[in-house]
Coordinates of N, CA and C in Angstrom, one line a residue:
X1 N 80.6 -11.7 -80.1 CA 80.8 -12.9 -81.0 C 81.7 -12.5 -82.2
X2 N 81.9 -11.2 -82.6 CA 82.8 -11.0 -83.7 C 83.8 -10.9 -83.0
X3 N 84.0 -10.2 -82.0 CA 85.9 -10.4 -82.0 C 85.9 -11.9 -81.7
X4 N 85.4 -13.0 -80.9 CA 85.9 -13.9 -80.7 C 85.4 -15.1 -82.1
X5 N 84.7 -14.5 -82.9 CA 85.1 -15.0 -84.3 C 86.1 -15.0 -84.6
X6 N 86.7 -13.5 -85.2 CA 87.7 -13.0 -85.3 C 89.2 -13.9 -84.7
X7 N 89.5 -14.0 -84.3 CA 90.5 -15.0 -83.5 C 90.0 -16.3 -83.2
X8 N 89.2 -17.1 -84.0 CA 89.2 -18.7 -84.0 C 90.1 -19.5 -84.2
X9 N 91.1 -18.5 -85.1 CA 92.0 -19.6 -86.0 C 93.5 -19.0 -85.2
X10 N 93.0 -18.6 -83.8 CA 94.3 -17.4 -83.7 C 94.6 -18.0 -81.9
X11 N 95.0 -19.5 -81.7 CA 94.4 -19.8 -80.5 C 95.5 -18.7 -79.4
X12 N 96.6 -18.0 -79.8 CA 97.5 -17.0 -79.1 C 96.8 -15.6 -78.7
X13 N 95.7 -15.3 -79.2 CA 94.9 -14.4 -78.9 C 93.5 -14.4 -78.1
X14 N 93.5 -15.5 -77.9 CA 92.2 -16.0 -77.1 C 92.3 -15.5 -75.4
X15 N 93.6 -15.4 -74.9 CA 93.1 -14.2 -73.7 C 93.0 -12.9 -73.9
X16 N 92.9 -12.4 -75.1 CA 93.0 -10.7 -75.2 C 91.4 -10.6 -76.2
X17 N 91.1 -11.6 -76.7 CA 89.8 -11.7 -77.0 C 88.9 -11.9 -75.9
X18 N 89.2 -12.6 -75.2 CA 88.5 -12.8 -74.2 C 88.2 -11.5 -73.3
X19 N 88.8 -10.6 -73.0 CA 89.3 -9.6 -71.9 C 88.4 -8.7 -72.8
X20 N 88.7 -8.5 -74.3 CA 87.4 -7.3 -75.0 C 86.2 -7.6 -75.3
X21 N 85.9 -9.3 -75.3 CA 84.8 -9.6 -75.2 C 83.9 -9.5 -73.7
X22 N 84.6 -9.6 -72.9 CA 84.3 -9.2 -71.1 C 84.0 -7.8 -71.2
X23 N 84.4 -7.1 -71.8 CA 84.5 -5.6 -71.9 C 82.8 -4.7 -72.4
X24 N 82.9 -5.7 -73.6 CA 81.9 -5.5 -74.4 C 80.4 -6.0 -73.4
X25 N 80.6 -6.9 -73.5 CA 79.7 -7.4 -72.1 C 78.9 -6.5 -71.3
X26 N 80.4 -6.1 -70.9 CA 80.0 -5.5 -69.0 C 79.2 -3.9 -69.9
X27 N 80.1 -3.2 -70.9 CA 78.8 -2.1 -71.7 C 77.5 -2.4 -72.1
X28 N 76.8 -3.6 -72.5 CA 75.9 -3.9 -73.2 C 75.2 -3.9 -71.7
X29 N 75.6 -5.0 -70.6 CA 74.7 -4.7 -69.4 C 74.7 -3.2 -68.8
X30 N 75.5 -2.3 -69.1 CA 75.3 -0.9 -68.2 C 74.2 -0.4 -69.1
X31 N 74.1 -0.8 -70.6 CA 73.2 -0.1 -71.3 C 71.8 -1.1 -71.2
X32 N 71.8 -1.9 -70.9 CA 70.5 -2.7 -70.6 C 69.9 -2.0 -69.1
X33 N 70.9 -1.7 -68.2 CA 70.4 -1.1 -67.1 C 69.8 0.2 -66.8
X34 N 70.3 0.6 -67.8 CA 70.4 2.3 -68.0 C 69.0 2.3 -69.2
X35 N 68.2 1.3 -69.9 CA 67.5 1.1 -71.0 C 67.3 2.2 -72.1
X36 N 69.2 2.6 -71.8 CA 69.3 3.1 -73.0 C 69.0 5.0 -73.3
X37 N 68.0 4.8 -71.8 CA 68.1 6.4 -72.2 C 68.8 7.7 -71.5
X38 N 69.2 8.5 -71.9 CA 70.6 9.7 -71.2 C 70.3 10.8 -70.4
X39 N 68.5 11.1 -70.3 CA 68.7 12.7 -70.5 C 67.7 12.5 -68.4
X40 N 67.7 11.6 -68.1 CA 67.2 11.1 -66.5 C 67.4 10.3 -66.1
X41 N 67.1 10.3 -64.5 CA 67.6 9.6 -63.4 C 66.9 7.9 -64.1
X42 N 67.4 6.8 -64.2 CA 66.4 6.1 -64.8 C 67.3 4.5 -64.2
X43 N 68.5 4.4 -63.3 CA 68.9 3.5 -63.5 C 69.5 3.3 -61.9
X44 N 69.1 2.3 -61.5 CA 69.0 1.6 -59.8 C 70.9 1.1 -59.7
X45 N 71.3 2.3 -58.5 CA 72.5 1.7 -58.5 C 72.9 0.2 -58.1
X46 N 71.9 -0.2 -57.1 CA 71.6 -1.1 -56.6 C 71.7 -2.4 -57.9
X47 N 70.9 -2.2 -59.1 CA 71.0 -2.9 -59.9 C 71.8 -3.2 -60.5
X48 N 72.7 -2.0 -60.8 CA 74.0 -2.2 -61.7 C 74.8 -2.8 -60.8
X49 N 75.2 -2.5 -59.5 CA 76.1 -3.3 -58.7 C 75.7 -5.0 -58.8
X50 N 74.4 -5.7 -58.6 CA 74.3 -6.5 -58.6 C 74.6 -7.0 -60.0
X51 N 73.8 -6.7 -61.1 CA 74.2 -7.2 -62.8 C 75.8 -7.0 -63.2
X52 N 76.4 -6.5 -61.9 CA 78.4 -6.5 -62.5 C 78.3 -7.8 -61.9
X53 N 78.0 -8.3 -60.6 CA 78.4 -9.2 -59.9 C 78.3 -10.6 -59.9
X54 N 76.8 -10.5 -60.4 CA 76.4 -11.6 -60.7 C 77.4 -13.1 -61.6
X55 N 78.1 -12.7 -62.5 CA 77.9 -13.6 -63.0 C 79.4 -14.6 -62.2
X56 N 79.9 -13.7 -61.2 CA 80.9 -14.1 -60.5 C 81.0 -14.6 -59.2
X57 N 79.5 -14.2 -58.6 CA 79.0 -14.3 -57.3 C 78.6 -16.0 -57.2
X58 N 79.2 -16.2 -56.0 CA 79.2 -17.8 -55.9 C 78.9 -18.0 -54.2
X59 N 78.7 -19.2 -53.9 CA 78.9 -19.7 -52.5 C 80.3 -19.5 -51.9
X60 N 81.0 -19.6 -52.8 CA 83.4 -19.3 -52.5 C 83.5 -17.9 -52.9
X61 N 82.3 -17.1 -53.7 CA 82.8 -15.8 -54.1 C 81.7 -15.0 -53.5
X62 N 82.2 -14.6 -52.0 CA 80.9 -13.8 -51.4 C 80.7 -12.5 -51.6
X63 N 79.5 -11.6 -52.1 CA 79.8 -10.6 -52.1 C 78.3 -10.1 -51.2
X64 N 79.0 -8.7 -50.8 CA 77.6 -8.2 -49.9 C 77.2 -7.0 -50.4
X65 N 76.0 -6.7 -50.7 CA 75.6 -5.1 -51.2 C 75.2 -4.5 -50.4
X66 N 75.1 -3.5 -50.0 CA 74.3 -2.4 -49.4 C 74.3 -0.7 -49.6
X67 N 73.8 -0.4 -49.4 CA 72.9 0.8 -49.8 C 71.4 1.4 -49.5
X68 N 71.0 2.8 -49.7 CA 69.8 2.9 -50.2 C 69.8 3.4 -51.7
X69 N 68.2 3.3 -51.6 CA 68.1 3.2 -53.0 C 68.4 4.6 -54.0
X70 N 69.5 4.3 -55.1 CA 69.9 5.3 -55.5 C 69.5 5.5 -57.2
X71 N 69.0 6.6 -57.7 CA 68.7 6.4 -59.2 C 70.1 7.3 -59.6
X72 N 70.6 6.8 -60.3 CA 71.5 7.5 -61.3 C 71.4 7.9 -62.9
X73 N 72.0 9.0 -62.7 CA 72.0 9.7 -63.7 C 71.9 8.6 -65.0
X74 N 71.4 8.3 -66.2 CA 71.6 6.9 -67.2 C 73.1 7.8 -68.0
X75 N 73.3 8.6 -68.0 CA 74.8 9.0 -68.5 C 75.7 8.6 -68.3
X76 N 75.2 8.3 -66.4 CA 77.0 7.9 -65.7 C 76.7 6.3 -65.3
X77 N 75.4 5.8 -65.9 CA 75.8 4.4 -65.9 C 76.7 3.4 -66.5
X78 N 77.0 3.8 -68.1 CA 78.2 2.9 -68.7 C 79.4 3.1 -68.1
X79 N 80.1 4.5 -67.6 CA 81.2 4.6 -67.4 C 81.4 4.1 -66.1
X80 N 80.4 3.9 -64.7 CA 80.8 2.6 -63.6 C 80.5 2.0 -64.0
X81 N 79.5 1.3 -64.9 CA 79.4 0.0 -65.2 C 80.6 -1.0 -65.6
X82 N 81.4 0.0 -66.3 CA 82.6 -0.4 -66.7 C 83.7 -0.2 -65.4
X83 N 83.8 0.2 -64.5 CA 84.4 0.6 -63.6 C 84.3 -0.5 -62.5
X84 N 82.8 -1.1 -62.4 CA 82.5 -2.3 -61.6 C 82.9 -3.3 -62.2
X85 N 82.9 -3.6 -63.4 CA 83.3 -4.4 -64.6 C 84.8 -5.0 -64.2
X86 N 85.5 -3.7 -64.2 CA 86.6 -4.1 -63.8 C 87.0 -4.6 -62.3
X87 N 86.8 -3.8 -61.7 CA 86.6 -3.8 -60.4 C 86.1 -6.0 -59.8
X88 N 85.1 -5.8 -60.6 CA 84.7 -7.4 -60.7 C 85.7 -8.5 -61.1
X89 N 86.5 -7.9 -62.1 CA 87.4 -9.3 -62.8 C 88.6 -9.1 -62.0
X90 N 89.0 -7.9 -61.4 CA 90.3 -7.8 -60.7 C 90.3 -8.7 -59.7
X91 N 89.1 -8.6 -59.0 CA 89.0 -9.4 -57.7 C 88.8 -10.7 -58.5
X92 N 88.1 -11.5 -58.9 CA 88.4 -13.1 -59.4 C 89.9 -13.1 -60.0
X93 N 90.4 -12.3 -60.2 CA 92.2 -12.9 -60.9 C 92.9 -12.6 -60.0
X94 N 93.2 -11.2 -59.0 CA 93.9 -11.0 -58.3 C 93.6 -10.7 -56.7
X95 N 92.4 -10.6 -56.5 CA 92.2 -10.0 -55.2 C 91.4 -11.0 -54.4
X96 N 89.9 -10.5 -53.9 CA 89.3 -11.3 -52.6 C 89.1 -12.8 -53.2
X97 N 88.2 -12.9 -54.9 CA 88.0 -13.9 -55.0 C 89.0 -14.7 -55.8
X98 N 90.0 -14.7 -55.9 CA 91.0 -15.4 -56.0 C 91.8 -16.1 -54.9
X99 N 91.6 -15.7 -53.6 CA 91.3 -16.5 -52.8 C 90.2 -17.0 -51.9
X100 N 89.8 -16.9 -50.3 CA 88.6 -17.0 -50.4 C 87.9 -15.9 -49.7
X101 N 88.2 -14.4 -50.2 CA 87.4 -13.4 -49.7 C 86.5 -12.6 -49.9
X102 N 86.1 -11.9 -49.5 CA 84.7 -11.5 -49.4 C 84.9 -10.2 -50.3
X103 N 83.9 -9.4 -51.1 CA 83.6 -8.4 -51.6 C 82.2 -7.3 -51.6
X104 N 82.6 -6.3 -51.0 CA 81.7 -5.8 -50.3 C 81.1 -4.3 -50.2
X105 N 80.2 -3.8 -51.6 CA 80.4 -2.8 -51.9 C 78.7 -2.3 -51.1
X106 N 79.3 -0.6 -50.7 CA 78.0 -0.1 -50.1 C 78.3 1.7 -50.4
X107 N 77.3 2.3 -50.4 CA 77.4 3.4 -50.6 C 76.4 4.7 -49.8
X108 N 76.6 5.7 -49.2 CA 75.7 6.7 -49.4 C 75.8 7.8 -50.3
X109 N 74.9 8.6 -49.9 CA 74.2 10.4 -50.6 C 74.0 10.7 -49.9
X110 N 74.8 11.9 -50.6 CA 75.3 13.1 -49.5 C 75.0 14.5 -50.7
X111 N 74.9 15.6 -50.1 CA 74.6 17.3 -50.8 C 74.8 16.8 -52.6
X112 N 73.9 15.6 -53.1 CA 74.1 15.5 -54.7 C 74.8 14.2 -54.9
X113 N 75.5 13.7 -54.2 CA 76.7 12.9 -54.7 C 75.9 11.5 -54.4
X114 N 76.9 10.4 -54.6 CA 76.8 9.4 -54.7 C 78.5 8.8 -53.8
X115 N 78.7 8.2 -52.7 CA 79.7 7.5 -52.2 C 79.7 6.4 -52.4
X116 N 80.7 5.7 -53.1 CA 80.4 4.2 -53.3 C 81.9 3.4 -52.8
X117 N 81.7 2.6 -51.8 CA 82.8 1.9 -51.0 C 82.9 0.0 -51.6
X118 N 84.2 -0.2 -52.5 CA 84.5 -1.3 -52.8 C 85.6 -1.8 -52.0
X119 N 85.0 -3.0 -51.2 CA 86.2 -3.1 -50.2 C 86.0 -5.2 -50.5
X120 N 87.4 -5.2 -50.6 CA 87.8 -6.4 -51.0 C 88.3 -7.2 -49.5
X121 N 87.9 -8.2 -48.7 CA 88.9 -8.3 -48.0 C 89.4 -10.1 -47.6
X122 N 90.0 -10.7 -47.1 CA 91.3 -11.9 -47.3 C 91.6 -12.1 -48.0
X123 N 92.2 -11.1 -48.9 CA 93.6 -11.5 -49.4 C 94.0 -10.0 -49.2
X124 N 95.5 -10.2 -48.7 CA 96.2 -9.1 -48.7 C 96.7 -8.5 -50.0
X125 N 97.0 -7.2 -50.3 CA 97.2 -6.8 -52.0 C 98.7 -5.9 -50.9
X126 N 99.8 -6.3 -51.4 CA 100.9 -6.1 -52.1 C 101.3 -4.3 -51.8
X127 N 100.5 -3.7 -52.0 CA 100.4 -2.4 -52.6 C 99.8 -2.1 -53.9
X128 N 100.5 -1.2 -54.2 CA 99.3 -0.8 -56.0 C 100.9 -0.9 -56.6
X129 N 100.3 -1.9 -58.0 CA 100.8 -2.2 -59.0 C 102.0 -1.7 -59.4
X130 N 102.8 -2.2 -60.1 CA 104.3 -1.1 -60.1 C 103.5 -0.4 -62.0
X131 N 102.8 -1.2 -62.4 CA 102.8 -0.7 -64.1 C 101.1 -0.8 -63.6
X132 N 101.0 0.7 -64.6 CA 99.3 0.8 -65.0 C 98.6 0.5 -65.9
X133 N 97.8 -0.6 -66.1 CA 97.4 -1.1 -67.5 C 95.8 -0.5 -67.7
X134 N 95.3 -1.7 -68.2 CA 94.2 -0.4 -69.1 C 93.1 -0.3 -68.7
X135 N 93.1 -1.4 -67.2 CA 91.8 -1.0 -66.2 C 92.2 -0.3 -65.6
X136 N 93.7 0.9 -65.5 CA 93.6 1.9 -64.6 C 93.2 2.7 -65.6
X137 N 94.1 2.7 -66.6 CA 93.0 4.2 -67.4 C 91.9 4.2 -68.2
X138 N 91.1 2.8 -68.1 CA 89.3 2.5 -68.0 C 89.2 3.6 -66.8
X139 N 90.0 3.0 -65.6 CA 89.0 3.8 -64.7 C 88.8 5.2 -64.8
X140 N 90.2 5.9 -64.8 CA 90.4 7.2 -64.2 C 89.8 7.7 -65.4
X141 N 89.9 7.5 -66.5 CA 89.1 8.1 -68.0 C 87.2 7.9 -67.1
X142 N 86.8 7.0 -67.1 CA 85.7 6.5 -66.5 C 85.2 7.8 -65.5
X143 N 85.9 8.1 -64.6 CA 86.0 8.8 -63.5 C 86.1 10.5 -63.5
X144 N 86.5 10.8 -65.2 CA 86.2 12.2 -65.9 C 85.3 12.1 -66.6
X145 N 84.7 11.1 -66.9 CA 83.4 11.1 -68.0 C 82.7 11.3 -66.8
X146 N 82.5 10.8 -65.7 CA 81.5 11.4 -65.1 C 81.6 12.2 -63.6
X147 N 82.9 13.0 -64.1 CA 82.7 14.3 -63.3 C 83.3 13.9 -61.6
X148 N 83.6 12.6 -61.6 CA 83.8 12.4 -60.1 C 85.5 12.0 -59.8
X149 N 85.7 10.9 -58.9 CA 87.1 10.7 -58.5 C 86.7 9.2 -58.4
X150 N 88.2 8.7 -58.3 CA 88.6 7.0 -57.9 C 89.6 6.9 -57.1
X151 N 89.8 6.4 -56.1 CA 90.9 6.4 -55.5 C 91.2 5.0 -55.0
X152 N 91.8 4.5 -55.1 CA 92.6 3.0 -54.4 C 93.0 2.5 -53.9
X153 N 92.8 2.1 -52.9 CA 94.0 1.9 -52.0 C 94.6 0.5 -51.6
X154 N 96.0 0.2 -51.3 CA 96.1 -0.9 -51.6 C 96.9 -1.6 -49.9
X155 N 95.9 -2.1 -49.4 CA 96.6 -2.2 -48.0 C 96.8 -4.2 -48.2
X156 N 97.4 -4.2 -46.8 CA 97.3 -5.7 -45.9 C 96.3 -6.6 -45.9
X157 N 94.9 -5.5 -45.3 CA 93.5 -6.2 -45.4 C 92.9 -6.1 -46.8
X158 N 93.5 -5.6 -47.8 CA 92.7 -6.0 -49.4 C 92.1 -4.6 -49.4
X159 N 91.9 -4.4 -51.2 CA 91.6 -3.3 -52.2 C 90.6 -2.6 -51.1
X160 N 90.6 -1.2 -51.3 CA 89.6 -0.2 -50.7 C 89.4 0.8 -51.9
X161 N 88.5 0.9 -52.2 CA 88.1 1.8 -53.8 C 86.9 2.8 -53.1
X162 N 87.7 3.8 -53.1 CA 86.5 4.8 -53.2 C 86.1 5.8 -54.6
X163 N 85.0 5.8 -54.8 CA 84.1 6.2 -56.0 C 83.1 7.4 -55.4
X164 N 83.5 9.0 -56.1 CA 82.4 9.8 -55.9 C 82.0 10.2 -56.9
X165 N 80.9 10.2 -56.9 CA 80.2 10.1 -58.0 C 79.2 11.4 -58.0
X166 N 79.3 12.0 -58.6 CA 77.8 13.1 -58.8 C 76.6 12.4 -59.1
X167 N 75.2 13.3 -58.7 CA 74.5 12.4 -59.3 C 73.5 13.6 -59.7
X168 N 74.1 14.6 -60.4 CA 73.2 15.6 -61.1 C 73.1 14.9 -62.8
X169 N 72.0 15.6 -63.5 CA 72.1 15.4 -64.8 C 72.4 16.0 -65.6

């Protein structure tokens, strides 16, 4: 509410408020998921995948979860939270659901880790981006806060994101 106070009178700034007010958001729910506390497993990956998705998931915006059930570390919840965040708005502006495809994240555990597969697919992506803006280095910063990797890939059949994730504390 304060940045988009902040810019009431400013109607040229209302998509860049918008984009930190999304931002702010998608933290408040990693920390509502995570309830806030750091030092144990306390937070359903399962949940945070679905509370990114939700508010985008539609009958035209399909998405599929799957998984078992995984508790995560509450440390490395804000930093994917923010990662699915993004991950979430890319696809409604640029990827599956900007046209009419599907989004379809699933994961296993394995010796500690956490595997997590974002796979986007009808609409074809181009390749990866010629310029990095600041959901690449959300992510990859994202991706050192909690010790793991991101990788991207940008084919014919749509986005493929892989996410390893530790899940020690």
């Amino acid at each position: 509410a304060i940045v988009q106070m902040s810019a009431r009178d400013k109607p040229e700034a209302k998509e860049v408020t918008d984009s930190i007010a999304q931002r702010i958001r998608a933290l408040l729910t990693a920390h509502e998921v995570s309830q806030g506390e750091l030092e144990r497993p306390v937070a359903s990956l399962y949940q945070l995948v679905e509370t990114s998705l939700a508010p985008y998931r539609s009958s035209s915006q399909i998405a599929e979860i799957e998984g078992d059930e995984v508790l995560l570390p509450a440390k490395h919840v804000t930093p994917l939270g923010l990662v699915l965040h993004e991950l979430t708005t890319n696809a409604v502006k640029y990827g599956a659901w900007s046209g009419k495809g599907t989004v379809r994240v699933s994961w296993t555990e394995r010796d500690g880790r956490v595997f997590i597969t974002w796979q986007e697919t009808g609409k074809a992506t181009e390749g990866e981006p010629e310029r990095r803006g600041f959901g690449s280095m959300l992510m990859n910063s994202a991706a050192r806060q909690f010790g793991g990797s991101i990788e991207r890939e940008f084919g014919a059949n749509g986005l493929v994101v892989e996410i390893d994730l530790p899940l020690d504390v």
